Amino acid sequence: MSDLVRLSISLEADLAAELDRLVDQSRYENRSEFVRDLIRERLVDEEWARGGEVLGTITLIYDHHQNGLTDKLNELQHEYHANVLASTHVHLDHHNCAEMIMMRGKPDVLRELTDGMRKLKGVMHAAFALSSTGKGIVRGGHHHA
Ligand code: NI
């Protein structure tokens, strides 16, 4: 962890009250921890905007009785084998499956794969989330232990 620097910032009273409300509502112990994570989030946003390598996950909900769907999903994942790191399949009930796919690569490529899956008949929902490979995030702080 790098050395701590103490900053003093000026905020309008309303905004300061909102900050304290957000800190109270969250699991953060103090304002510093909260602001640290806000900055880290911005750094991750910046990574995405620069088009660097990111980590992404797709959560798919689909009906496995839909003709040919599982084959198509499988083919797509093979097409993007360089980006797919791992996947987990859960049988939700008699008809419905959930699949969580973890990916690594350029944001555009990961979005392309997600859209390819999303538009297949029988896919009811495809949630896409981006995160960081960790390279662009500044370490430090004692939380998340
Ligand atoms: Ni299943």
PDB file of C-alpha atoms and ligand atoms in Angstrom:
ATOM      1  CA  MET A   1       0.000   0.000   0.000  1.00  0.00           C
ATOM      2  CA  SER A   2       1.302   3.456  -0.864  1.00  0.00           C
ATOM      3  CA  ASP A   3       1.596   6.256   1.672  1.00  0.00           C
ATOM      4  CA  LEU A   4      -1.592   7.888   2.835  1.00  0.00           C
ATOM      5  CA  VAL A   5      -2.186  11.483   1.809  1.00  0.00           C
ATOM      6  CA  ARG A   6      -4.674  13.560   3.751  1.00  0.00           C
ATOM      7  CA  LEU A   7      -6.896  15.710   1.542  1.00  0.00           C
ATOM      8  CA  SER A   8      -9.367  18.337   2.525  1.00  0.00           C
ATOM      9  CA  ILE A   9     -12.223  18.992   0.133  1.00  0.00           C
ATOM     10  CA  SER A  10     -14.967  21.611   0.049  1.00  0.00           C
ATOM     11  CA  LEU A  11     -18.579  20.623  -0.586  1.00  0.00           C
ATOM     12  CA  GLU A  12     -21.889  22.451  -0.424  1.00  0.00           C
ATOM     13  CA  ALA A  13     -23.753  21.563   2.784  1.00  0.00           C
ATOM     14  CA  ASP A  14     -26.485  19.697   0.850  1.00  0.00           C
ATOM     15  CA  LEU A  15     -23.949  17.615  -0.993  1.00  0.00           C
ATOM     16  CA  ALA A  16     -22.005  16.867   2.201  1.00  0.00           C
ATOM     17  CA  ALA A  17     -25.253  15.715   3.834  1.00  0.00           C
ATOM     18  CA  GLU A  18     -25.900  13.420   0.847  1.00  0.00           C
ATOM     19  CA  LEU A  19     -22.383  12.032   1.131  1.00  0.00           C
ATOM     20  CA  ASP A  20     -22.931  11.207   4.808  1.00  0.00           C
ATOM     21  CA  ARG A  21     -26.291   9.618   4.022  1.00  0.00           C
ATOM     22  CA  LEU A  22     -24.675   7.417   1.348  1.00  0.00           C
ATOM     23  CA  VAL A  23     -21.866   6.415   3.699  1.00  0.00           C
ATOM     24  CA  ASP A  24     -24.392   5.590   6.457  1.00  0.00           C
ATOM     25  CA  GLN A  25     -26.483   3.472   4.103  1.00  0.00           C
ATOM     26  CA  SER A  26     -23.509   1.554   2.807  1.00  0.00           C
ATOM     27  CA  ARG A  27     -21.161  -0.891   4.445  1.00  0.00           C
ATOM     28  CA  TYR A  28     -18.400   1.698   4.449  1.00  0.00           C
ATOM     29  CA  GLU A  29     -17.024   2.682   7.815  1.00  0.00           C
ATOM     30  CA  ASN A  30     -16.146   6.237   6.879  1.00  0.00           C
ATOM     31  CA  ARG A  31     -16.102   8.823   4.096  1.00  0.00           C
ATOM     32  CA  SER A  32     -12.526   8.014   3.108  1.00  0.00           C
ATOM     33  CA  GLU A  33     -13.359   4.412   2.258  1.00  0.00           C
ATOM     34  CA  PHE A  34     -16.395   5.528   0.293  1.00  0.00           C
ATOM     35  CA  VAL A  35     -14.483   8.132  -1.711  1.00  0.00           C
ATOM     36  CA  ARG A  36     -11.647   5.639  -2.390  1.00  0.00           C
ATOM     37  CA  ASP A  37     -14.075   3.265  -4.045  1.00  0.00           C
ATOM     38  CA  LEU A  38     -15.720   6.054  -6.032  1.00  0.00           C
ATOM     39  CA  ILE A  39     -12.307   6.890  -7.473  1.00  0.00           C
ATOM     40  CA  ARG A  40     -11.627   3.245  -8.261  1.00  0.00           C
ATOM     41  CA  GLU A  41     -14.940   3.016 -10.088  1.00  0.00           C
ATOM     42  CA  ARG A  42     -13.957   5.991 -12.206  1.00  0.00           C
ATOM     43  CA  LEU A  43     -10.629   4.329 -12.989  1.00  0.00           C
ATOM     44  CA  VAL A  44     -12.461   1.227 -14.199  1.00  0.00           C
ATOM     45  CA  ASP A  45     -14.757   3.420 -16.342  1.00  0.00           C
ATOM     46  CA  GLU A  46     -11.656   4.978 -17.833  1.00  0.00           C
ATOM     47  CA  GLU A  47     -10.204   1.547 -18.646  1.00  0.00           C
ATOM     48  CA  TRP A  48     -13.393   0.671 -20.548  1.00  0.00           C
ATOM     49  CA  ALA A  49     -13.406   3.992 -22.380  1.00  0.00           C
ATOM     50  CA  ARG A  50      -9.809   3.485 -23.496  1.00  0.00           C
ATOM     51  CA  GLY A  51     -10.820   0.132 -24.956  1.00  0.00           C
ATOM     52  CA  GLY A  52      -8.294  -1.806 -22.913  1.00  0.00           C
ATOM     53  CA  GLU A  53      -8.740  -5.388 -21.788  1.00  0.00           C
ATOM     54  CA  VAL A  54     -11.546  -5.926 -19.299  1.00  0.00           C
ATOM     55  CA  LEU A  55     -13.235  -8.738 -17.463  1.00  0.00           C
ATOM     56  CA  GLY A  56     -16.900  -9.325 -18.268  1.00  0.00           C
ATOM     57  CA  THR A  57     -19.685 -11.662 -17.271  1.00  0.00           C
ATOM     58  CA  ILE A  58     -22.863 -12.663 -19.050  1.00  0.00           C
ATOM     59  CA  THR A  59     -25.768 -14.163 -17.166  1.00  0.00           C
ATOM     60  CA  LEU A  60     -28.144 -15.886 -19.557  1.00  0.00           C
ATOM     61  CA  ILE A  61     -31.593 -17.186 -18.774  1.00  0.00           C
ATOM     62  CA  TYR A  62     -32.957 -19.487 -21.450  1.00  0.00           C
ATOM     63  CA  ASP A  63     -35.325 -22.325 -22.214  1.00  0.00           C
ATOM     64  CA  HIS A  64     -33.292 -25.387 -23.115  1.00  0.00           C
ATOM     65  CA  HIS A  65     -36.306 -26.939 -24.892  1.00  0.00           C
ATOM     66  CA  GLN A  66     -35.965 -24.301 -27.609  1.00  0.00           C
ATOM     67  CA  ASN A  67     -34.859 -26.194 -30.701  1.00  0.00           C
ATOM     68  CA  GLY A  68     -31.143 -25.942 -31.439  1.00  0.00           C
ATOM     69  CA  LEU A  69     -30.512 -23.264 -28.817  1.00  0.00           C
ATOM     70  CA  THR A  70     -27.981 -25.115 -26.643  1.00  0.00           C
ATOM     71  CA  ASP A  71     -25.984 -26.019 -29.786  1.00  0.00           C
ATOM     72  CA  LYS A  72     -25.988 -22.415 -30.955  1.00  0.00           C
ATOM     73  CA  LEU A  73     -24.871 -21.144 -27.543  1.00  0.00           C
ATOM     74  CA  ASN A  74     -22.112 -23.729 -27.508  1.00  0.00           C
ATOM     75  CA  GLU A  75     -20.957 -22.823 -31.035  1.00  0.00           C
ATOM     76  CA  LEU A  76     -20.843 -19.131 -30.173  1.00  0.00           C
ATOM     77  CA  GLN A  77     -18.686 -19.810 -27.114  1.00  0.00           C
ATOM     78  CA  HIS A  78     -16.289 -21.847 -29.263  1.00  0.00           C
ATOM     79  CA  GLU A  79     -16.130 -19.020 -31.782  1.00  0.00           C
ATOM     80  CA  TYR A  80     -15.019 -16.724 -28.959  1.00  0.00           C
ATOM     81  CA  HIS A  81     -12.884 -19.333 -27.188  1.00  0.00           C
ATOM     82  CA  ALA A  82     -10.052 -16.825 -26.784  1.00  0.00           C
ATOM     83  CA  ASN A  83     -12.380 -14.643 -24.690  1.00  0.00           C
ATOM     84  CA  VAL A  84     -14.352 -17.197 -22.692  1.00  0.00           C
ATOM     85  CA  LEU A  85     -12.594 -18.070 -19.450  1.00  0.00           C
ATOM     86  CA  ALA A  86     -15.197 -20.228 -17.737  1.00  0.00           C
ATOM     87  CA  SER A  87     -18.904 -20.881 -17.571  1.00  0.00           C
ATOM     88  CA  THR A  88     -21.313 -22.330 -15.041  1.00  0.00           C
ATOM     89  CA  HIS A  89     -24.643 -23.858 -15.878  1.00  0.00           C
ATOM     90  CA  VAL A  90     -27.533 -24.113 -13.426  1.00  0.00           C
ATOM     91  CA  HIS A  91     -30.798 -25.956 -14.170  1.00  0.00           C
ATOM     92  CA  LEU A  92     -33.377 -23.598 -12.663  1.00  0.00           C
ATOM     93  CA  ASP A  93     -36.430 -25.779 -13.213  1.00  0.00           C
ATOM     94  CA  HIS A  94     -37.825 -28.216 -15.790  1.00  0.00           C
ATOM     95  CA  HIS A  95     -37.552 -25.680 -18.655  1.00  0.00           C
ATOM     96  CA  ASN A  96     -35.203 -22.907 -17.641  1.00  0.00           C
ATOM     97  CA  CYS A  97     -31.456 -22.757 -17.462  1.00  0.00           C
ATOM     98  CA  ALA A  98     -29.113 -20.096 -16.175  1.00  0.00           C
ATOM     99  CA  GLU A  99     -25.619 -19.806 -17.541  1.00  0.00           C
ATOM    100  CA  MET A 100     -22.929 -17.518 -16.180  1.00  0.00           C
ATOM    101  CA  ILE A 101     -20.045 -16.922 -18.574  1.00  0.00           C
ATOM    102  CA  MET A 102     -16.866 -15.192 -17.501  1.00  0.00           C
ATOM    103  CA  MET A 103     -14.918 -13.449 -20.238  1.00  0.00           C
ATOM    104  CA  ARG A 104     -11.784 -11.424 -20.801  1.00  0.00           C
ATOM    105  CA  GLY A 105     -11.026  -9.120 -23.734  1.00  0.00           C
ATOM    106  CA  LYS A 106     -11.869  -5.805 -25.382  1.00  0.00           C
ATOM    107  CA  PRO A 107     -15.253  -4.446 -24.256  1.00  0.00           C
ATOM    108  CA  ASP A 108     -16.550  -4.316 -27.845  1.00  0.00           C
ATOM    109  CA  VAL A 109     -15.760  -7.975 -28.441  1.00  0.00           C
ATOM    110  CA  LEU A 110     -17.434  -9.040 -25.193  1.00  0.00           C
ATOM    111  CA  ARG A 111     -20.524  -6.980 -26.079  1.00  0.00           C
ATOM    112  CA  GLU A 112     -20.587  -8.591 -29.517  1.00  0.00           C
ATOM    113  CA  LEU A 113     -20.651 -12.075 -27.976  1.00  0.00           C
ATOM    114  CA  THR A 114     -23.367 -11.016 -25.524  1.00  0.00           C
ATOM    115  CA  ASP A 115     -25.517  -9.594 -28.326  1.00  0.00           C
ATOM    116  CA  GLY A 116     -24.972 -12.752 -30.365  1.00  0.00           C
ATOM    117  CA  MET A 117     -26.452 -14.775 -27.503  1.00  0.00           C
ATOM    118  CA  ARG A 118     -29.148 -12.293 -26.575  1.00  0.00           C
ATOM    119  CA  LYS A 119     -30.791 -12.374 -29.996  1.00  0.00           C
ATOM    120  CA  LEU A 120     -31.137 -16.169 -30.128  1.00  0.00           C
ATOM    121  CA  LYS A 121     -34.684 -17.490 -29.922  1.00  0.00           C
ATOM    122  CA  GLY A 122     -35.341 -18.955 -26.474  1.00  0.00           C
ATOM    123  CA  VAL A 123     -32.972 -16.612 -24.631  1.00  0.00           C
ATOM    124  CA  MET A 124     -35.197 -14.689 -22.223  1.00  0.00           C
ATOM    125  CA  HIS A 125     -32.613 -12.494 -20.575  1.00  0.00           C
ATOM    126  CA  ALA A 126     -28.946 -11.670 -21.007  1.00  0.00           C
ATOM    127  CA  ALA A 127     -27.340  -9.486 -18.357  1.00  0.00           C
ATOM    128  CA  PHE A 128     -23.936  -8.102 -19.176  1.00  0.00           C
ATOM    129  CA  ALA A 129     -21.514  -6.692 -16.609  1.00  0.00           C
ATOM    130  CA  LEU A 130     -18.022  -5.323 -17.043  1.00  0.00           C
ATOM    131  CA  SER A 131     -15.271  -5.263 -14.492  1.00  0.00           C
ATOM    132  CA  SER A 132     -11.553  -4.721 -14.455  1.00  0.00           C
ATOM    133  CA  THR A 133      -8.624  -7.062 -14.993  1.00  0.00           C
ATOM    134  CA  GLY A 134      -7.234  -5.333 -11.910  1.00  0.00           C
ATOM    135  CA  LYS A 135      -4.276  -3.805 -13.736  1.00  0.00           C
ATOM    136  CA  GLY A 136      -5.639  -0.260 -13.840  1.00  0.00           C
ATOM    137  CA  ILE A 137      -6.888  -0.196 -10.265  1.00  0.00           C
ATOM    138  CA  VAL A 138      -4.837   1.512  -7.608  1.00  0.00           C
ATOM    139  CA  ARG A 139      -4.490  -0.672  -4.547  1.00  0.00           C
ATOM    140  CA  GLY A 140      -4.679   0.403  -0.931  1.00  0.00           C
ATOM    141  CA  GLY A 141      -7.307   0.699   1.758  1.00  0.00           C
ATOM    142  CA  HIS A 142      -8.020  -1.981   4.312  1.00  0.00           C
ATOM    143  CA  HIS A 143     -11.602  -2.956   3.452  1.00  0.00           C
ATOM    144  CA  HIS A 144     -12.829  -5.932   1.404  1.00  0.00           C
ATOM    145  CA  ALA A 145     -10.684  -8.060   3.701  1.00  0.00           C
TER     146      ALA A 145
HETATM  147 NI    NI B   1     -30.067 -26.518 -17.685  1.00  0.00          NI
END
